[in-house]
PDB file of C-alpha atoms in Angstrom:
ATOM      1  CA  UNK A   1      -3.436  19.535   4.399  1.00 53.00           C
ATOM      2  CA  UNK A   2      -5.822  20.125   7.366  1.00 60.00           C
ATOM      3  CA  UNK A   3      -8.635  21.065   4.865  1.00 57.00           C
ATOM      4  CA  UNK A   4      -8.041  17.874   2.828  1.00 59.00           C
ATOM      5  CA  UNK A   5      -8.176  15.750   6.008  1.00 56.00           C
ATOM      6  CA  UNK A   6     -11.413  17.617   7.128  1.00 58.00           C
ATOM      7  CA  UNK A   7     -13.183  17.108   3.780  1.00 56.00           C
ATOM      8  CA  UNK A   8     -12.024  13.440   3.602  1.00 57.00           C
ATOM      9  CA  UNK A   9     -13.293  12.680   7.072  1.00 58.00           C
ATOM     10  CA  UNK A  10     -16.699  13.979   6.169  1.00 52.00           C
ATOM     11  CA  UNK A  11     -17.281  12.762   2.676  1.00 62.00           C
ATOM     12  CA  UNK A  12     -14.637  10.685   0.955  1.00 73.00           C
ATOM     13  CA  UNK A  13     -13.717   7.059   0.364  1.00 80.00           C
ATOM     14  CA  UNK A  14     -10.332   7.884  -1.185  1.00 83.00           C
ATOM     15  CA  UNK A  15      -7.951  10.817  -1.148  1.00 84.00           C
ATOM     16  CA  UNK A  16      -5.792  11.358  -4.245  1.00 85.00           C
ATOM     17  CA  UNK A  17      -2.612  13.414  -3.878  1.00 83.00           C
ATOM     18  CA  UNK A  18       0.315  14.140  -6.196  1.00 80.00           C
ATOM     19  CA  UNK A  19       3.903  13.376  -5.340  1.00 76.00           C
ATOM     20  CA  UNK A  20       7.050  14.889  -6.725  1.00 63.00           C
ATOM     21  CA  UNK A  21       9.692  12.505  -5.417  1.00 55.00           C
ATOM     22  CA  UNK A  22      12.309  13.164  -2.726  1.00 52.00           C
ATOM     23  CA  UNK A  23      13.198  16.816  -2.524  1.00 49.00           C
ATOM     24  CA  UNK A  24      16.487  16.501  -0.729  1.00 44.00           C
ATOM     25  CA  UNK A  25      17.757  15.334   2.708  1.00 37.00           C
ATOM     26  CA  UNK A  26      15.241  17.273   4.790  1.00 37.00           C
ATOM     27  CA  UNK A  27      12.166  16.078   2.962  1.00 46.00           C
ATOM     28  CA  UNK A  28      13.369  12.476   2.919  1.00 45.00           C
ATOM     29  CA  UNK A  29      14.007  12.499   6.618  1.00 38.00           C
ATOM     30  CA  UNK A  30      10.973  14.459   7.899  1.00 39.00           C
ATOM     31  CA  UNK A  31       8.322  14.016   5.273  1.00 46.00           C
ATOM     32  CA  UNK A  32       6.328  15.728   2.591  1.00 59.00           C
ATOM     33  CA  UNK A  33       2.861  17.159   2.125  1.00 68.00           C
ATOM     34  CA  UNK A  34       1.668  13.879   0.601  1.00 72.00           C
ATOM     35  CA  UNK A  35       3.194  11.810   3.400  1.00 74.00           C
ATOM     36  CA  UNK A  36       1.492  14.023   6.007  1.00 75.00           C
ATOM     37  CA  UNK A  37      -1.877  13.203   4.487  1.00 77.00           C
ATOM     38  CA  UNK A  38      -1.095   9.438   4.314  1.00 79.00           C
ATOM     39  CA  UNK A  39       0.188   9.388   7.888  1.00 77.00           C
ATOM     40  CA  UNK A  40      -2.763  11.289   9.521  1.00 77.00           C
ATOM     41  CA  UNK A  41      -5.892  10.047   7.618  1.00 80.00           C
ATOM     42  CA  UNK A  42      -7.816   6.799   8.332  1.00 82.00           C
ATOM     43  CA  UNK A  43      -9.018   6.270   4.781  1.00 85.00           C
ATOM     44  CA  UNK A  44      -7.006   5.071   1.767  1.00 90.00           C
ATOM     45  CA  UNK A  45      -4.728   7.604  -0.030  1.00 89.00           C
ATOM     46  CA  UNK A  46      -3.644   7.235  -3.593  1.00 89.00           C
ATOM     47  CA  UNK A  47      -0.337   9.045  -4.175  1.00 87.00           C
ATOM     48  CA  UNK A  48       0.365   9.585  -7.891  1.00 88.00           C
ATOM     49  CA  UNK A  49       3.918  10.410  -9.038  1.00 85.00           C
ATOM     50  CA  UNK A  50       4.386  13.443 -11.150  1.00 79.00           C
ATOM     51  CA  UNK A  51       5.212  11.637 -14.370  1.00 78.00           C
ATOM     52  CA  UNK A  52       3.001   8.549 -13.928  1.00 78.00           C
ATOM     53  CA  UNK A  53       1.082   7.604 -17.076  1.00 76.00           C
ATOM     54  CA  UNK A  54      -2.244   5.961 -16.301  1.00 74.00           C
ATOM     55  CA  UNK A  55      -3.655   3.413 -18.635  1.00 76.00           C
ATOM     56  CA  UNK A  56      -5.739   0.895 -16.630  1.00 88.00           C
ATOM     57  CA  UNK A  57      -5.691  -1.204 -13.482  1.00 94.00           C
ATOM     58  CA  UNK A  58      -4.891  -4.750 -14.435  1.00 96.00           C
ATOM     59  CA  UNK A  59      -1.987  -5.626 -12.189  1.00 97.00           C
ATOM     60  CA  UNK A  60      -2.024  -4.769  -8.488  1.00 98.00           C
ATOM     61  CA  UNK A  61       0.778  -5.551  -5.968  1.00 98.00           C
ATOM     62  CA  UNK A  62       0.170  -5.497  -2.225  1.00 97.00           C
ATOM     63  CA  UNK A  63       3.495  -5.362  -0.307  1.00 95.00           C
ATOM     64  CA  UNK A  64       3.145  -7.334   2.929  1.00 94.00           C
ATOM     65  CA  UNK A  65       5.008  -7.617   6.219  1.00 91.00           C
ATOM     66  CA  UNK A  66       2.741 -10.570   7.268  1.00 93.00           C
ATOM     67  CA  UNK A  67       0.742  -8.458   9.734  1.00 91.00           C
ATOM     68  CA  UNK A  68      -2.753  -9.457  10.862  1.00 91.00           C
ATOM     69  CA  UNK A  69      -3.997  -5.961  10.046  1.00 92.00           C
ATOM     70  CA  UNK A  70      -3.110  -6.468   6.372  1.00 94.00           C
ATOM     71  CA  UNK A  71      -5.626  -9.310   5.814  1.00 95.00           C
ATOM     72  CA  UNK A  72      -8.644  -7.044   5.849  1.00 95.00           C
ATOM     73  CA  UNK A  73      -6.761  -4.803   3.461  1.00 95.00           C
ATOM     74  CA  UNK A  74      -6.077  -7.659   1.081  1.00 97.00           C
ATOM     75  CA  UNK A  75      -9.796  -8.528   1.232  1.00 95.00           C
ATOM     76  CA  UNK A  76     -10.656  -4.865   0.431  1.00 95.00           C
ATOM     77  CA  UNK A  77      -8.201  -4.748  -2.479  1.00 96.00           C
ATOM     78  CA  UNK A  78      -9.511  -8.030  -3.979  1.00 96.00           C
ATOM     79  CA  UNK A  79     -13.047  -6.660  -3.962  1.00 94.00           C
ATOM     80  CA  UNK A  80     -11.686  -3.444  -5.493  1.00 93.00           C
ATOM     81  CA  UNK A  81      -9.729  -5.404  -8.126  1.00 96.00           C
ATOM     82  CA  UNK A  82     -12.845  -7.396  -9.052  1.00 95.00           C
ATOM     83  CA  UNK A  83     -14.304  -4.208 -10.566  1.00 93.00           C
ATOM     84  CA  UNK A  84     -11.392  -4.147 -13.047  1.00 94.00           C
ATOM     85  CA  UNK A  85     -10.842  -7.952 -13.378  1.00 96.00           C
ATOM     86  CA  UNK A  86      -7.281  -7.247 -12.149  1.00 97.00           C
ATOM     87  CA  UNK A  87      -4.631  -9.633 -10.914  1.00 98.00           C
ATOM     88  CA  UNK A  88      -3.481  -9.168  -7.272  1.00 98.00           C
ATOM     89  CA  UNK A  89      -0.033 -10.240  -6.068  1.00 98.00           C
ATOM     90  CA  UNK A  90       0.794 -10.253  -2.341  1.00 97.00           C
ATOM     91  CA  UNK A  91       4.521  -9.593  -2.303  1.00 97.00           C
ATOM     92  CA  UNK A  92       6.965 -10.006   0.536  1.00 95.00           C
ATOM     93  CA  UNK A  93      10.604  -8.873   0.064  1.00 94.00           C
ATOM     94  CA  UNK A  94      13.217 -10.386   2.385  1.00 91.00           C
ATOM     95  CA  UNK A  95      16.989 -10.489   2.822  1.00 84.00           C
ATOM     96  CA  UNK A  96      16.650 -13.827   4.627  1.00 77.00           C
ATOM     97  CA  UNK A  97      18.118 -12.352   7.784  1.00 75.00           C
ATOM     98  CA  UNK A  98      15.742 -14.719   9.707  1.00 74.00           C
ATOM     99  CA  UNK A  99      16.822 -17.741   7.522  1.00 81.00           C
ATOM    100  CA  UNK A 100      15.279 -18.926   4.326  1.00 83.00           C
ATOM    101  CA  UNK A 101      13.308 -21.764   5.969  1.00 87.00           C
ATOM    102  CA  UNK A 102      11.730 -19.409   8.482  1.00 88.00           C
ATOM    103  CA  UNK A 103      10.763 -16.915   5.774  1.00 88.00           C
ATOM    104  CA  UNK A 104       9.104 -19.777   3.767  1.00 88.00           C
ATOM    105  CA  UNK A 105       7.217 -20.944   6.899  1.00 92.00           C
ATOM    106  CA  UNK A 106       5.938 -17.377   7.523  1.00 93.00           C
ATOM    107  CA  UNK A 107       4.851 -17.114   3.890  1.00 93.00           C
ATOM    108  CA  UNK A 108       2.913 -20.424   4.070  1.00 94.00           C
ATOM    109  CA  UNK A 109       1.230 -19.485   7.394  1.00 95.00           C
ATOM    110  CA  UNK A 110       0.195 -16.066   5.919  1.00 96.00           C
ATOM    111  CA  UNK A 111      -1.045 -17.787   2.747  1.00 95.00           C
ATOM    112  CA  UNK A 112      -3.208 -20.099   4.868  1.00 96.00           C
ATOM    113  CA  UNK A 113      -4.609 -17.190   6.850  1.00 96.00           C
ATOM    114  CA  UNK A 114      -5.523 -15.463   3.649  1.00 96.00           C
ATOM    115  CA  UNK A 115      -7.122 -18.542   2.046  1.00 94.00           C
ATOM    116  CA  UNK A 116      -9.302 -18.959   5.116  1.00 95.00           C
ATOM    117  CA  UNK A 117     -10.822 -15.510   4.738  1.00 94.00           C
ATOM    118  CA  UNK A 118     -10.531 -14.489   1.065  1.00 96.00           C
ATOM    119  CA  UNK A 119     -11.539 -16.109  -2.199  1.00 94.00           C
ATOM    120  CA  UNK A 120     -10.337 -14.433  -5.319  1.00 97.00           C
ATOM    121  CA  UNK A 121      -9.184 -16.480  -8.350  1.00 96.00           C
ATOM    122  CA  UNK A 122      -6.563 -13.919  -9.544  1.00 97.00           C
ATOM    123  CA  UNK A 123      -4.820 -13.692  -6.083  1.00 97.00           C
ATOM    124  CA  UNK A 124      -1.259 -15.008  -5.769  1.00 96.00           C
ATOM    125  CA  UNK A 125       1.666 -14.677  -3.388  1.00 96.00           C
ATOM    126  CA  UNK A 126       5.397 -14.094  -4.138  1.00 96.00           C
ATOM    127  CA  UNK A 127       8.477 -14.092  -1.965  1.00 94.00           C
ATOM    128  CA  UNK A 128      11.607 -12.418  -3.402  1.00 94.00           C
ATOM    129  CA  UNK A 129      15.079 -11.632  -2.009  1.00 93.00           C
ATOM    130  CA  UNK A 130      16.665  -8.169  -1.951  1.00 93.00           C
ATOM    131  CA  UNK A 131      18.970  -6.636   0.580  1.00 90.00           C
ATOM    132  CA  UNK A 132      17.011  -3.306   0.190  1.00 89.00           C
ATOM    133  CA  UNK A 133      13.302  -3.861   0.699  1.00 89.00           C
ATOM    134  CA  UNK A 134      12.141  -0.657  -0.984  1.00 88.00           C
ATOM    135  CA  UNK A 135      14.430  -1.333  -3.937  1.00 91.00           C
ATOM    136  CA  UNK A 136      13.098  -4.854  -4.183  1.00 94.00           C
ATOM    137  CA  UNK A 137       9.507  -3.687  -4.270  1.00 94.00           C
ATOM    138  CA  UNK A 138      10.285  -0.990  -6.810  1.00 92.00           C
ATOM    139  CA  UNK A 139      12.239  -3.415  -9.056  1.00 94.00           C
ATOM    140  CA  UNK A 140       9.432  -6.054  -8.963  1.00 96.00           C
ATOM    141  CA  UNK A 141       6.790  -3.414  -9.844  1.00 94.00           C
ATOM    142  CA  UNK A 142       8.897  -2.115 -12.768  1.00 93.00           C
ATOM    143  CA  UNK A 143       9.772  -5.603 -14.107  1.00 95.00           C
ATOM    144  CA  UNK A 144       6.188  -6.846 -13.892  1.00 96.00           C
ATOM    145  CA  UNK A 145       4.467  -3.738 -15.262  1.00 93.00           C
ATOM    146  CA  UNK A 146       2.496  -3.194 -12.091  1.00 95.00           C
ATOM    147  CA  UNK A 147      -0.350  -0.542 -12.309  1.00 95.00           C
ATOM    148  CA  UNK A 148      -0.914   0.039  -8.562  1.00 95.00           C
ATOM    149  CA  UNK A 149       1.224  -0.629  -5.553  1.00 95.00           C
ATOM    150  CA  UNK A 150      -0.679  -1.057  -2.211  1.00 96.00           C
ATOM    151  CA  UNK A 151       0.968  -0.706   1.225  1.00 92.00           C
ATOM    152  CA  UNK A 152      -0.206  -0.337   4.785  1.00 90.00           C
ATOM    153  CA  UNK A 153       1.612   2.300   6.815  1.00 79.00           C
ATOM    154  CA  UNK A 154       1.762   0.768  10.301  1.00 66.00           C
ATOM    155  CA  UNK A 155       1.108   3.173  13.168  1.00 57.00           C
ATOM    156  CA  UNK A 156       4.452   3.759  14.924  1.00 49.00           C
ATOM    157  CA  UNK A 157       5.082   4.185  18.638  1.00 42.00           C
ATOM    158  CA  UNK A 158       6.809   7.318  19.781  1.00 39.00           C
ATOM    159  CA  UNK A 159      10.089   5.358  20.184  1.00 37.00           C
ATOM    160  CA  UNK A 160       9.836   4.127  16.586  1.00 38.00           C
ATOM    161  CA  UNK A 161       9.077   7.619  15.302  1.00 42.00           C
ATOM    162  CA  UNK A 162      12.192   8.979  16.942  1.00 39.00           C
ATOM    163  CA  UNK A 163      14.685   6.265  16.111  1.00 39.00           C
ATOM    164  CA  UNK A 164      13.165   4.635  12.992  1.00 42.00           C
ATOM    165  CA  UNK A 165      11.306   7.495  11.229  1.00 44.00           C
ATOM    166  CA  UNK A 166      11.546   6.061   7.728  1.00 53.00           C
ATOM    167  CA  UNK A 167       8.841   3.339   7.322  1.00 67.00           C
ATOM    168  CA  UNK A 168       8.914   1.330   4.079  1.00 76.00           C
ATOM    169  CA  UNK A 169       5.709   2.926   2.947  1.00 76.00           C
ATOM    170  CA  UNK A 170       7.191   6.382   3.517  1.00 74.00           C
ATOM    171  CA  UNK A 171      10.291   5.519   1.462  1.00 77.00           C
ATOM    172  CA  UNK A 172       8.077   4.103  -1.327  1.00 77.00           C
ATOM    173  CA  UNK A 173       6.055   7.340  -1.392  1.00 71.00           C
ATOM    174  CA  UNK A 174       9.257   9.129  -2.371  1.00 71.00           C
ATOM    175  CA  UNK A 175      10.684   6.668  -4.936  1.00 76.00           C
ATOM    176  CA  UNK A 176       7.851   4.900  -6.678  1.00 83.00           C
ATOM    177  CA  UNK A 177       7.171   5.652 -10.262  1.00 84.00           C
ATOM    178  CA  UNK A 178       3.637   4.156 -10.235  1.00 89.00           C
ATOM    179  CA  UNK A 179       0.594   5.129  -8.160  1.00 91.00           C
ATOM    180  CA  UNK A 180       0.834   4.048  -4.496  1.00 91.00           C
ATOM    181  CA  UNK A 181      -2.300   3.299  -2.484  1.00 93.00           C
ATOM    182  CA  UNK A 182      -1.698   3.575   1.284  1.00 91.00           C
ATOM    183  CA  UNK A 183      -4.367   1.840   3.290  1.00 92.00           C
ATOM    184  CA  UNK A 184      -4.560   1.949   7.086  1.00 89.00           C
ATOM    185  CA  UNK A 185      -4.218  -1.331   9.032  1.00 88.00           C
ATOM    186  CA  UNK A 186      -7.468  -3.260   9.504  1.00 87.00           C
ATOM    187  CA  UNK A 187      -9.294  -1.121   6.926  1.00 89.00           C
ATOM    188  CA  UNK A 188     -12.357  -3.021   5.756  1.00 83.00           C
ATOM    189  CA  UNK A 189     -15.359  -1.087   4.525  1.00 82.00           C
ATOM    190  CA  UNK A 190     -18.574  -2.733   3.390  1.00 68.00           C
ATOM    191  CA  UNK A 191     -18.419  -4.287  -0.135  1.00 61.00           C
ATOM    192  CA  UNK A 192     -21.234  -1.941  -1.257  1.00 52.00           C
ATOM    193  CA  UNK A 193     -19.194   1.075  -0.474  1.00 54.00           C
ATOM    194  CA  UNK A 194     -16.417  -0.052  -2.740  1.00 52.00           C
ATOM    195  CA  UNK A 195     -18.603  -0.506  -5.850  1.00 49.00           C
ATOM    196  CA  UNK A 196     -20.272   2.780  -5.155  1.00 51.00           C
ATOM    197  CA  UNK A 197     -17.089   4.922  -5.019  1.00 50.00           C
ATOM    198  CA  UNK A 198     -15.456   3.055  -7.977  1.00 50.00           C
ATOM    199  CA  UNK A 199     -18.482   3.500 -10.198  1.00 48.00           C
ATOM    200  CA  UNK A 200     -19.262   7.159  -9.171  1.00 50.00           C
ATOM    201  CA  UNK A 201     -15.533   8.254  -9.117  1.00 48.00           C
ATOM    202  CA  UNK A 202     -16.457  10.109  -5.920  1.00 49.00           C
ATOM    203  CA  UNK A 203     -12.945  11.132  -4.768  1.00 43.00           C
ATOM    204  CA  UNK A 204     -11.466  14.079  -2.920  1.00 43.00           C
ATOM    205  CA  UNK A 205      -8.696  15.380  -5.182  1.00 40.00           C
ATOM    206  CA  UNK A 206      -5.692  17.574  -4.773  1.00 39.00           C
ATOM    207  CA  UNK A 207      -4.321  19.426  -7.756  1.00 38.00           C
ATOM    208  CA  UNK A 208      -0.806  18.438  -8.799  1.00 31.00           C
TER     209      UNK A 208
END
């Protein structure tokens, strides 16, 4: 892991790692090799499940918590998606614990914030209900034949790490059946860098 992070810091735009799903209680609670890389790097990590079958990137979902740090990520992903002429859906899963009206207001405010900063004709937003957020994301991706799931693992405080160690991104890294791209909050490289690494396929890879 340390060598991967060192190489990525010096040379890479992406890190690609393989995942093997949850390996029991200890791994689910405390992490995995792939999650260690996602948690510690400051560049995007693409985690590819063991049995994932890649065809093409035409349908991308960005799971959102309406954080300000996600807007630069959405901008980054729309520029990335343009290379593939892909559709991008910004998805929020809720159990309406804060009331349906409040959730709709939050969605509209976030939509306005996005529209002020991002222009991409194939960008849309969805709000769906599920008592289990990770399950809701997984079901949506399966039902809509999503090719790539994008999430932003928020940096946790020490208190949160002790009492709430399972972030949604971490959970999804165990259960997703499609590639998961984890992008740090506020990540926003120059547009030219995106085209360069997409066209040159200049990635740091880990065998899996």
